[in-house]
Short mmCIF file of C-alpha atoms (C1' of nucleotides) in Angstrom, two decimals:
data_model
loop_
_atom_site.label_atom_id
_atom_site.label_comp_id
_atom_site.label_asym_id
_atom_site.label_seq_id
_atom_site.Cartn_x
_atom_site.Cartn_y
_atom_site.Cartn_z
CA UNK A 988 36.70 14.52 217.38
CA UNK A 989 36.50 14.59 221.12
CA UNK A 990 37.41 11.08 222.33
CA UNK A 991 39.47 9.94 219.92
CA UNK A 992 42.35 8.12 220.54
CA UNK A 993 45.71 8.92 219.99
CA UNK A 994 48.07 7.25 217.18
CA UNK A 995 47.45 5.37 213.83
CA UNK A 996 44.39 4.58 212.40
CA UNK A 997 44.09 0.47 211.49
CA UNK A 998 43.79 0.04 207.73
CA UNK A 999 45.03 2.28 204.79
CA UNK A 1000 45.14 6.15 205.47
CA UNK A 1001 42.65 7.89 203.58
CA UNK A 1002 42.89 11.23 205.51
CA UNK A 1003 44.77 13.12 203.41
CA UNK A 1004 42.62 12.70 200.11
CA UNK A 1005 39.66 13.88 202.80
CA UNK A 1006 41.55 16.62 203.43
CA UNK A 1007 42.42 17.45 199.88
CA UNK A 1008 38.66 17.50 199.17
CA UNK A 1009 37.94 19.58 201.59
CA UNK A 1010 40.06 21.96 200.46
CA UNK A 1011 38.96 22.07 197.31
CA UNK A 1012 35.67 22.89 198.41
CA UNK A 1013 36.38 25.21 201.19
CA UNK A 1014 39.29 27.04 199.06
CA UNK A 1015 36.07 26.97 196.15
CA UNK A 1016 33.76 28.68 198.56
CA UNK A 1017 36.13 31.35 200.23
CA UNK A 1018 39.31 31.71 198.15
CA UNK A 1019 42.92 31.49 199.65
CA UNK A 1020 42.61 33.67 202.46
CA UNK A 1021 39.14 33.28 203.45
CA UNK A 1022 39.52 29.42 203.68
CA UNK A 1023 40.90 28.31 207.28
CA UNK A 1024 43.32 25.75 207.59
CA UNK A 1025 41.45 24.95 210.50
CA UNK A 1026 37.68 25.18 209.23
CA UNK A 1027 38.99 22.76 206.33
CA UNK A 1028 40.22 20.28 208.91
CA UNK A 1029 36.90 20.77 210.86
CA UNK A 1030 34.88 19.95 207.52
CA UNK A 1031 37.46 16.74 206.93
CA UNK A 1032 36.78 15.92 210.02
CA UNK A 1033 40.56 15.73 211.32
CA UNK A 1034 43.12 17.25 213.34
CA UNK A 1035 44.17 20.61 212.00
CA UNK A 1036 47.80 19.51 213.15
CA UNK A 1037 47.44 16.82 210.34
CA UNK A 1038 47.13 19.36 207.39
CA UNK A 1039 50.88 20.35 208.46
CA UNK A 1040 51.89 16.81 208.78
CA UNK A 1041 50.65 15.92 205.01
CA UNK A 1042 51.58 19.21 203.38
CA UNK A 1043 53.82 21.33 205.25
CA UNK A 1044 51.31 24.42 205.59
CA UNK A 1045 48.23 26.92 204.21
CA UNK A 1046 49.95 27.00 201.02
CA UNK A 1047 51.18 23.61 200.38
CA UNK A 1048 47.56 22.61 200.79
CA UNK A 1049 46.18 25.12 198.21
CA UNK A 1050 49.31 23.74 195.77
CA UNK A 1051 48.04 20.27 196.25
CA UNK A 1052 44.64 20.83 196.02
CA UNK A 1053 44.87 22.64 192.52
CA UNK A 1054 46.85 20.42 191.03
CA UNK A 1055 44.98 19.99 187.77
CA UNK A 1056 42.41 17.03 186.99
CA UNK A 1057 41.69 19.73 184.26
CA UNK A 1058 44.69 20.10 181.89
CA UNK A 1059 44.07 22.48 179.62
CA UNK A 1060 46.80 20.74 176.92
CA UNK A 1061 43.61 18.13 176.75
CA UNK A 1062 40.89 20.69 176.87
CA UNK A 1063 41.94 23.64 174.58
CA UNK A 1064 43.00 21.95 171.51
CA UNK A 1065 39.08 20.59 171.48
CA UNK A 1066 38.64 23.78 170.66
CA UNK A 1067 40.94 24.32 167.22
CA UNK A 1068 39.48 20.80 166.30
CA UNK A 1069 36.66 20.93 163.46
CA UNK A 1070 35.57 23.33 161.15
CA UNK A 1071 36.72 26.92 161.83
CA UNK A 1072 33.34 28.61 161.28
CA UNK A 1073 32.15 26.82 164.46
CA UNK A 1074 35.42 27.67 166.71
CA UNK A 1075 32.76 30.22 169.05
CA UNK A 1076 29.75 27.83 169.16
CA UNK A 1077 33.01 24.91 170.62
CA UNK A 1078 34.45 27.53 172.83
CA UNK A 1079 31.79 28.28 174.36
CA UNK A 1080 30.52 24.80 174.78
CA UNK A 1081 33.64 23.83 176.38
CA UNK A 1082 33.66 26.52 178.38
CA UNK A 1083 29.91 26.11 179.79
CA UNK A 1084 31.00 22.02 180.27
CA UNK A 1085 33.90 22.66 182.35
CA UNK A 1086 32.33 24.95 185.14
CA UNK A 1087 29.18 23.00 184.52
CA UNK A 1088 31.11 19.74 186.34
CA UNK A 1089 30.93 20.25 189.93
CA UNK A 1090 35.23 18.80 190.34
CA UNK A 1091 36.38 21.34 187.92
CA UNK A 1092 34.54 24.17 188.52
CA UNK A 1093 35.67 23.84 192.74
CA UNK A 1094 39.19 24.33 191.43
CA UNK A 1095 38.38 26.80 188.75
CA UNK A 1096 36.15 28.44 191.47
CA UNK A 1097 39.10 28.16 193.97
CA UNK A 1098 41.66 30.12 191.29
CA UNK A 1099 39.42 32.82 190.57
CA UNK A 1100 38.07 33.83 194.02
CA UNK A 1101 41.57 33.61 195.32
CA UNK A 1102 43.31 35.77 192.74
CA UNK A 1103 41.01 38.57 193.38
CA UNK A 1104 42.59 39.13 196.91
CA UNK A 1105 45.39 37.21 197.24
CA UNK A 1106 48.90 38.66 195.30
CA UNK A 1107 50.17 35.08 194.50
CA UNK A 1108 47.11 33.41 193.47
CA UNK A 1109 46.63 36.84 190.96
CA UNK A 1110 50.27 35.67 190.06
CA UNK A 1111 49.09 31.76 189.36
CA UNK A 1112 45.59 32.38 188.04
CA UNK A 1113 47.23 35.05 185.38
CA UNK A 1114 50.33 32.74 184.69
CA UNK A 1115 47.03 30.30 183.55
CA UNK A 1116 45.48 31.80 181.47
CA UNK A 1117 48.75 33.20 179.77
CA UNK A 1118 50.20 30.41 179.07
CA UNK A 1119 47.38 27.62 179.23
CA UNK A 1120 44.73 29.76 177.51
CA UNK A 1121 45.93 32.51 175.42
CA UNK A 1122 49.18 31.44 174.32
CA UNK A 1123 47.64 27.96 173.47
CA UNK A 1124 45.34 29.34 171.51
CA UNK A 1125 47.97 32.18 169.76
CA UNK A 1126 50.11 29.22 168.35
CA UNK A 1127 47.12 27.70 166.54
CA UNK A 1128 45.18 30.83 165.35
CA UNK A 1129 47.32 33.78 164.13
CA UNK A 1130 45.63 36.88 165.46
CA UNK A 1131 46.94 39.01 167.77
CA UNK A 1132 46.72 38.07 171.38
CA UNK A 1133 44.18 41.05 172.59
CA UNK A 1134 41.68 39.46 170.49
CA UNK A 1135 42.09 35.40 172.19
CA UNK A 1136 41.42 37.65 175.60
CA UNK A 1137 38.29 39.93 174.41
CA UNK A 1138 36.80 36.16 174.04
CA UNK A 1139 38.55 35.04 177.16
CA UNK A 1140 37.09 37.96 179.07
CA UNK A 1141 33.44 37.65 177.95
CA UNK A 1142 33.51 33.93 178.71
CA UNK A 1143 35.21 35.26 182.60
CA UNK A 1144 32.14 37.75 183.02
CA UNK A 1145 29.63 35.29 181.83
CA UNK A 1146 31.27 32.80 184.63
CA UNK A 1147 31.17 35.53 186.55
CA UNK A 1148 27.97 36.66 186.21
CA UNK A 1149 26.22 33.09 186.29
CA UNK A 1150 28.33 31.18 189.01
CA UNK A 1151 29.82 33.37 191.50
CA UNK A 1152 27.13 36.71 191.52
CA UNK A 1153 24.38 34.24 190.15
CA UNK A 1154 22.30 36.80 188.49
CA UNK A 1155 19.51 35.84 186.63
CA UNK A 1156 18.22 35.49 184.30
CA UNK A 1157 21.85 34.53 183.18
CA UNK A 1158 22.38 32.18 186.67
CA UNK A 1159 19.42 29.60 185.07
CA UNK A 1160 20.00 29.95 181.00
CA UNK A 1161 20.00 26.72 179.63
CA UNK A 1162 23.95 25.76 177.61
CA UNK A 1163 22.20 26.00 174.45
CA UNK A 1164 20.50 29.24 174.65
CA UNK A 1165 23.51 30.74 175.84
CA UNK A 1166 25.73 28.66 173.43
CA UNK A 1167 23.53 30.96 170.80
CA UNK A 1168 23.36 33.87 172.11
CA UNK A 1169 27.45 34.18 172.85
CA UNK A 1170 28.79 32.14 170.35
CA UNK A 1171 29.10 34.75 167.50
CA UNK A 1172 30.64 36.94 169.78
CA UNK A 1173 33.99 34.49 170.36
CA UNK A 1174 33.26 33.57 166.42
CA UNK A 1175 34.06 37.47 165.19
CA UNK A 1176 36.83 37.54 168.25
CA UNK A 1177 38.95 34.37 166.80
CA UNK A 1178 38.22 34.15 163.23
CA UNK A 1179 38.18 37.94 161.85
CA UNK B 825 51.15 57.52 216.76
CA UNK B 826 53.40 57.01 220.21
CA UNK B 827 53.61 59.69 222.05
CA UNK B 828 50.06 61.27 220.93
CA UNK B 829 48.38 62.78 223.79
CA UNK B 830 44.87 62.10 224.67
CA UNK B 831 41.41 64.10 223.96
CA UNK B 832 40.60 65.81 220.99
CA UNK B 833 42.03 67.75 218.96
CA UNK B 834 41.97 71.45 218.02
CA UNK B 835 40.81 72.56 214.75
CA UNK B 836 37.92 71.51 212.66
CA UNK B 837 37.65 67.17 212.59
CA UNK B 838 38.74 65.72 209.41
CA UNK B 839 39.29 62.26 210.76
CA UNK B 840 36.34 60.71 209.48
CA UNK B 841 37.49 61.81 206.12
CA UNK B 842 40.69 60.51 206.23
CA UNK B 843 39.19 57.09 207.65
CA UNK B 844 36.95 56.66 204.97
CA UNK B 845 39.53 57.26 202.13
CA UNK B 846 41.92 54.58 203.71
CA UNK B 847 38.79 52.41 203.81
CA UNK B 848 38.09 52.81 199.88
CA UNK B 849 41.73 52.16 199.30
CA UNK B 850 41.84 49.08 201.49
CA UNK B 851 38.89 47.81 200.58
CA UNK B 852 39.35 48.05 197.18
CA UNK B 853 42.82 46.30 197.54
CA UNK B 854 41.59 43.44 199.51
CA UNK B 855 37.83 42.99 199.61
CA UNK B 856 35.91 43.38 202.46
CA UNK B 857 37.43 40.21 204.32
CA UNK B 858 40.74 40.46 203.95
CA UNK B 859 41.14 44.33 204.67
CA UNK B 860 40.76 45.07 208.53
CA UNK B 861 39.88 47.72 210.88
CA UNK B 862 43.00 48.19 212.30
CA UNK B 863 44.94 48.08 209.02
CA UNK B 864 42.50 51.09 207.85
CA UNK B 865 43.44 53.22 211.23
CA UNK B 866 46.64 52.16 210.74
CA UNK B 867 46.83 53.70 206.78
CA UNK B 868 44.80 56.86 207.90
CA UNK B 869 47.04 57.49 210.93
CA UNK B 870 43.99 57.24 213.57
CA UNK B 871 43.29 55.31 216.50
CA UNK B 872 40.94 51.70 215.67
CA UNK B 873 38.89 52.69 218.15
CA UNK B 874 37.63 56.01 216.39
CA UNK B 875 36.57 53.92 213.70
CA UNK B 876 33.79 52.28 215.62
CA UNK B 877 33.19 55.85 217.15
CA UNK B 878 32.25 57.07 213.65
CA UNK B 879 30.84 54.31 212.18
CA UNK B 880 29.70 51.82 214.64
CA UNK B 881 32.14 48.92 213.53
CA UNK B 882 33.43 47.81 210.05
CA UNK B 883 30.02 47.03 208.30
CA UNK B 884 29.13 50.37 209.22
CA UNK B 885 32.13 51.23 207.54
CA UNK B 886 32.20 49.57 204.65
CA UNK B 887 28.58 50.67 204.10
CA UNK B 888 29.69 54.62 204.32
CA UNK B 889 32.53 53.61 202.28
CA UNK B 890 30.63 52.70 199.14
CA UNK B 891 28.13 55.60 199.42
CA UNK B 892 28.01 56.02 195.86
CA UNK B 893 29.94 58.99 194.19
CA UNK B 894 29.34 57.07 190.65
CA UNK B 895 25.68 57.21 190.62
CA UNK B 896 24.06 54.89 188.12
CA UNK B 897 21.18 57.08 187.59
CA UNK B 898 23.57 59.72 186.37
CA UNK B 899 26.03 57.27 184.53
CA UNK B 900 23.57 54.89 182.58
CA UNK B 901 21.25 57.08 180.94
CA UNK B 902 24.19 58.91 178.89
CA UNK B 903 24.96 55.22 177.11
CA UNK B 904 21.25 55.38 176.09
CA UNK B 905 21.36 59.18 174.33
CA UNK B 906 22.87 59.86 171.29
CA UNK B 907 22.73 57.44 168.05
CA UNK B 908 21.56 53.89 168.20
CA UNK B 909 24.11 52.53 166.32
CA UNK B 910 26.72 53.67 168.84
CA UNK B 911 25.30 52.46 171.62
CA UNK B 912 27.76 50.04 171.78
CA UNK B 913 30.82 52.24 171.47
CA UNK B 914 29.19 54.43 174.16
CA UNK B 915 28.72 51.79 176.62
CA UNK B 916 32.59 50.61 176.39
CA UNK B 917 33.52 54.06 176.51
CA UNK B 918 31.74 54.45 179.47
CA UNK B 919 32.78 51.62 181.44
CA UNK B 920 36.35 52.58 180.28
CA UNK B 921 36.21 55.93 181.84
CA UNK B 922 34.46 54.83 185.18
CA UNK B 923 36.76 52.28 185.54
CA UNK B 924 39.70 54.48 184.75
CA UNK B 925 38.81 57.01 186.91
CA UNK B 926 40.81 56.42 190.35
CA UNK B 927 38.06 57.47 193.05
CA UNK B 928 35.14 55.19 191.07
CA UNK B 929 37.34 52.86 190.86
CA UNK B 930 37.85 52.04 194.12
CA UNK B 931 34.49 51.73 194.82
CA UNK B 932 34.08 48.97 192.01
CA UNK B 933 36.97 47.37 192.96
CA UNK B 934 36.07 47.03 196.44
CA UNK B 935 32.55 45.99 195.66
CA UNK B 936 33.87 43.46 192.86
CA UNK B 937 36.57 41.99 195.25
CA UNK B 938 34.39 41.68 198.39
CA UNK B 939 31.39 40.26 196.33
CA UNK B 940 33.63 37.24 195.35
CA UNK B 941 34.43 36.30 198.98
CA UNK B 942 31.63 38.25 201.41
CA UNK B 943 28.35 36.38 200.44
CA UNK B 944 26.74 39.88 201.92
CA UNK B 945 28.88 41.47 199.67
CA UNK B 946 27.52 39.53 197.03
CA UNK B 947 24.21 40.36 197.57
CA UNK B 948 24.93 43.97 197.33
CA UNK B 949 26.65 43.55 194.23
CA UNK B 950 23.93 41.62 192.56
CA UNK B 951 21.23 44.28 193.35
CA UNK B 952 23.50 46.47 192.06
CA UNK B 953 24.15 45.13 188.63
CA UNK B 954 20.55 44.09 188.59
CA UNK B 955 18.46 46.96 189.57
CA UNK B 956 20.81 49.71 188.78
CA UNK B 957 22.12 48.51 185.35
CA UNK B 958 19.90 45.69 183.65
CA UNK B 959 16.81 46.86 185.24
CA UNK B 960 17.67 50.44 183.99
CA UNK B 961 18.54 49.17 180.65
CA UNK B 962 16.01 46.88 180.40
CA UNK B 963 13.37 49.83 180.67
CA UNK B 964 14.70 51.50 177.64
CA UNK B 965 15.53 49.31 175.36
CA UNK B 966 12.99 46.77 175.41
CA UNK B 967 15.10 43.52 174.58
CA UNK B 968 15.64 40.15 176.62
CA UNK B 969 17.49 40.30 180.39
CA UNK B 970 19.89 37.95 179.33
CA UNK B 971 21.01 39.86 176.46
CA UNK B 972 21.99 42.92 178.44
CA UNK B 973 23.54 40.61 180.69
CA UNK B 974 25.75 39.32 177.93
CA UNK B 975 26.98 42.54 177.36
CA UNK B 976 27.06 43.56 181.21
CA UNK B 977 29.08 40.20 181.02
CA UNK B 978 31.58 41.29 178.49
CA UNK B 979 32.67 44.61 180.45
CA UNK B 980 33.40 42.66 183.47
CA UNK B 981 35.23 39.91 182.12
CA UNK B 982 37.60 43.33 180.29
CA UNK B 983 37.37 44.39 184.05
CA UNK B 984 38.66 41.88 185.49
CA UNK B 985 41.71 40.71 183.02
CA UNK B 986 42.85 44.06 182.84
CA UNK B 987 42.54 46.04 186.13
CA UNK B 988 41.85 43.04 188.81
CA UNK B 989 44.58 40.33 186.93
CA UNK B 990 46.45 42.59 184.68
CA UNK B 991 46.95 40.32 181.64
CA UNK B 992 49.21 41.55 178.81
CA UNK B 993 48.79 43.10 176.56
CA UNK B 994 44.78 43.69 177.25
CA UNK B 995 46.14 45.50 180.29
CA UNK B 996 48.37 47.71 178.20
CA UNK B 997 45.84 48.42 175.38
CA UNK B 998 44.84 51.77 174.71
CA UNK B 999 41.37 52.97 175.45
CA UNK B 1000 40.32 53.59 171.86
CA UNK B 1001 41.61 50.50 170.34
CA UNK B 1002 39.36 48.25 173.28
CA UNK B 1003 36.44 50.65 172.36
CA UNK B 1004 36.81 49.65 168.69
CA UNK B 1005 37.59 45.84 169.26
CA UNK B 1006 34.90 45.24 171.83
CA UNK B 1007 31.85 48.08 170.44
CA UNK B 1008 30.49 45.55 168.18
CA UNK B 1009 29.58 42.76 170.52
CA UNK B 1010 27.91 44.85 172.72
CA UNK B 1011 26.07 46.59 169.95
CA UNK B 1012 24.88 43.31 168.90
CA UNK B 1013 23.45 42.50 172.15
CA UNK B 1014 22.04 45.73 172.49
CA UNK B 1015 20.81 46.09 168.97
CA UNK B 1016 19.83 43.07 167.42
"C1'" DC C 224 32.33 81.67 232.10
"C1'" DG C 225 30.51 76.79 232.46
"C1'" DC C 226 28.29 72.54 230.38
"C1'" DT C 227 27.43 69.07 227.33
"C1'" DG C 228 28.64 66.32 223.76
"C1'" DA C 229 31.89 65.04 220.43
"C1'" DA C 230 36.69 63.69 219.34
"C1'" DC C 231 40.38 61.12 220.88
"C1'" DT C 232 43.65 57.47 223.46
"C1'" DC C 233 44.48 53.33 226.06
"C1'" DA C 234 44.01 49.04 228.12
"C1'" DT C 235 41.69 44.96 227.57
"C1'" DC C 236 38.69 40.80 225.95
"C1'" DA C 237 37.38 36.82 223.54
"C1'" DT C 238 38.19 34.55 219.48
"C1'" DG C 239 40.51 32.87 215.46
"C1'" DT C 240 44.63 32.40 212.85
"C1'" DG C 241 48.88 29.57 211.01
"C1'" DG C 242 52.33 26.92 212.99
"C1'" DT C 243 55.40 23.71 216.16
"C1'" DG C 244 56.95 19.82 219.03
"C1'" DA C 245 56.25 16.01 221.75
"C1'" DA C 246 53.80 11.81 222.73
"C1'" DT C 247 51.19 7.78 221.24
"C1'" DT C 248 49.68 4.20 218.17
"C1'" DT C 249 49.81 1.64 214.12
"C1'" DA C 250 51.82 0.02 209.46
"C1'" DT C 251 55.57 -1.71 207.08
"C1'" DC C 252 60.18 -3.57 206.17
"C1'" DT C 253 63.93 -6.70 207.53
"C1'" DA D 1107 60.14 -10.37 216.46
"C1'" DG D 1108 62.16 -6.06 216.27
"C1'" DA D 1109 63.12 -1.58 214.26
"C1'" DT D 1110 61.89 2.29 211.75
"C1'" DA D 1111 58.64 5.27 209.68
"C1'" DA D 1112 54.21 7.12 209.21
"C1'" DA D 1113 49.65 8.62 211.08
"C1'" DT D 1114 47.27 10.75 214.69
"C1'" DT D 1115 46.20 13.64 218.86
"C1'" DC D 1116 47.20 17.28 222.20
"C1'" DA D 1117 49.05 21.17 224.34
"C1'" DC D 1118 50.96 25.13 223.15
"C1'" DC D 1119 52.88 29.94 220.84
"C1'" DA D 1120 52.77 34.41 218.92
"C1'" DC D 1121 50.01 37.17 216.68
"C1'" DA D 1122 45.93 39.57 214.48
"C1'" DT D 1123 41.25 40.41 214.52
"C1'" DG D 1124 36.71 43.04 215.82
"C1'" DA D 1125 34.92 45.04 219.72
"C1'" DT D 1126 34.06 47.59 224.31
"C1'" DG D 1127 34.42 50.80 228.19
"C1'" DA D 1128 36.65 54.16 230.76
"C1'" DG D 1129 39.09 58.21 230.88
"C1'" DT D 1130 41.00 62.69 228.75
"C1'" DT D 1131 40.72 66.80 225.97
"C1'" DC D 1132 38.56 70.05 223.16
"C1'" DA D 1133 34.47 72.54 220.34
"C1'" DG D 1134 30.33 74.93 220.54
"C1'" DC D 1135 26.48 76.74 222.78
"C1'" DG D 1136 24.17 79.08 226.65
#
DNA sequence: CGCTGAACTCATCATGTGGTGAATTTATCT
DNA sequence: AGATAAATTCACCACATGATGAGTTCAGCG
């Protein structure tokens, strides 16, 4: 930070991956706007100038930084796999495991806080789960859209409610009690 | 705005007024970060500075802002009269019309948006939900936290998909058709 | 009337923001 | 070895933010 030398670091650069986990964290923690440029330097522990140099700006950084690890072309069609009477119990499962893993749910995290104040993240976050979640899920199914986001919304409130407001008793509800307790919901959503 | 002449101003005061609706509006737009003081003034045609004169900065602010209008005591018990078998029709119902109404739901909004960002914000929000509604509902109905949760869950996640993302066609969907699709999960949660 | 306090404007501060351009040092390719 | 490109730091810019204090004008009360 303070005396550091000028120039080129000797060996191969990891910087830039430093920053892009920062980022993830930081844009996890605070959403688009909230997140600094600047404070995610400081917690990379790097010149702010450099998050410019690698991605050209605020915005480049939060495109980089969501670039999915989670692709939900892998992750959905878990859920249409296996006997249809337990499509709710897998849903919700897969659902739970996702924001349960600490790399996902930063860039879940990071999508959802920003798209409640920032017009362009709304624009991404709803483009996902349009065309990632819902339309997925409308080409295997048959039922009329509404219904795929009834079950997307309660599984959004339950994240909601457990991760980001942390209210409990629902913050510390172990999977499987939850996996009971919500799983005929989706169930009656998806298979009618 | 320019050429606006010192002191005050004839006629009875209804600055404070007009500050505080700009605030709801703002703050339900943008959460409690990303709206500011001046932008506020600047909506309710006033000077910044007469916003700390009348509320002693922007918590102060925000704080007056969300006095309630939509007082749970009022709101809740209503879901709670009538038939238990409709409970959960009345509850979606409810939420439906709070949430459709413009002046409550501004306050929601702003609360919802801010508690995703503003970890004070958060807090606020979490009493809320917890003392005003589960707590509430918890006295009368006599069934597990988590399962009111679940429900509380539920109406969020419609919240948020169609008023905070607007996803089609949940955003489009008539009142009565939601309150038919969605009035047997919560009943089930309610009612078991 | 005259006084006090409230309403109102203006200039100003310290801080934080995203962003730019030049200078320096190293890696890498020929 | 020499040249080019990339990585890094530093010194800035223009602007927005929340906040404060002083000064002006009016309402309301005696």
């Amino acid at each position: 930070m303070a005396g550091r030398r000028s120039g080129r670091r000797p060996g191969p650069t990891e910087t830039r991956d430093a920053i892009l986990v920062a980022a993830r964290e930081l844009f996890a923690a605070k959403g688009y706007d909230g997140a600094s440029v600047r404070g995610i330097a400081r917690a990379a522990e790097v010149d702010p100038a450099l998050v410019h140099h690698f991605f050209k700006g605020k915005e480049g950084l939060f495109v980089a930084a969501m670039e999915f690890p989670v692709d939900p072309a892998e992750i959905v069609p878990l859920i249409f796999m296996g006997p249809p009477g337990e499509i709710g119990e897998r849903m919700v499962r897969t659902f739970l495991r996702v924001w349960g893993a600490p790399e996902f749910r930063d860039q879940m995290m990071a999508l959802l806080r920003s798209a409640m104040t920032n017009d362009q993240a709304t624009v991404v976050f709803r483009e996902f789960v349009s065309s990632a979640l819902v339309s997925r899920a409308a080409a295997t199914l048959d039922i009329p859209r509404v219904r795929i986001e009834a079950a997307v919304a309660q599984m959004v409130g339950i994240v909601m409610l457990r991760y980001v407001l942390r209210i409990e008793p629902l913050a510390s509800t172990p999977e499987e009690e939850l996996v009971e307790l919500i799983a005929p919901t989706i169930q009656r959503y998806l298979a009618p």
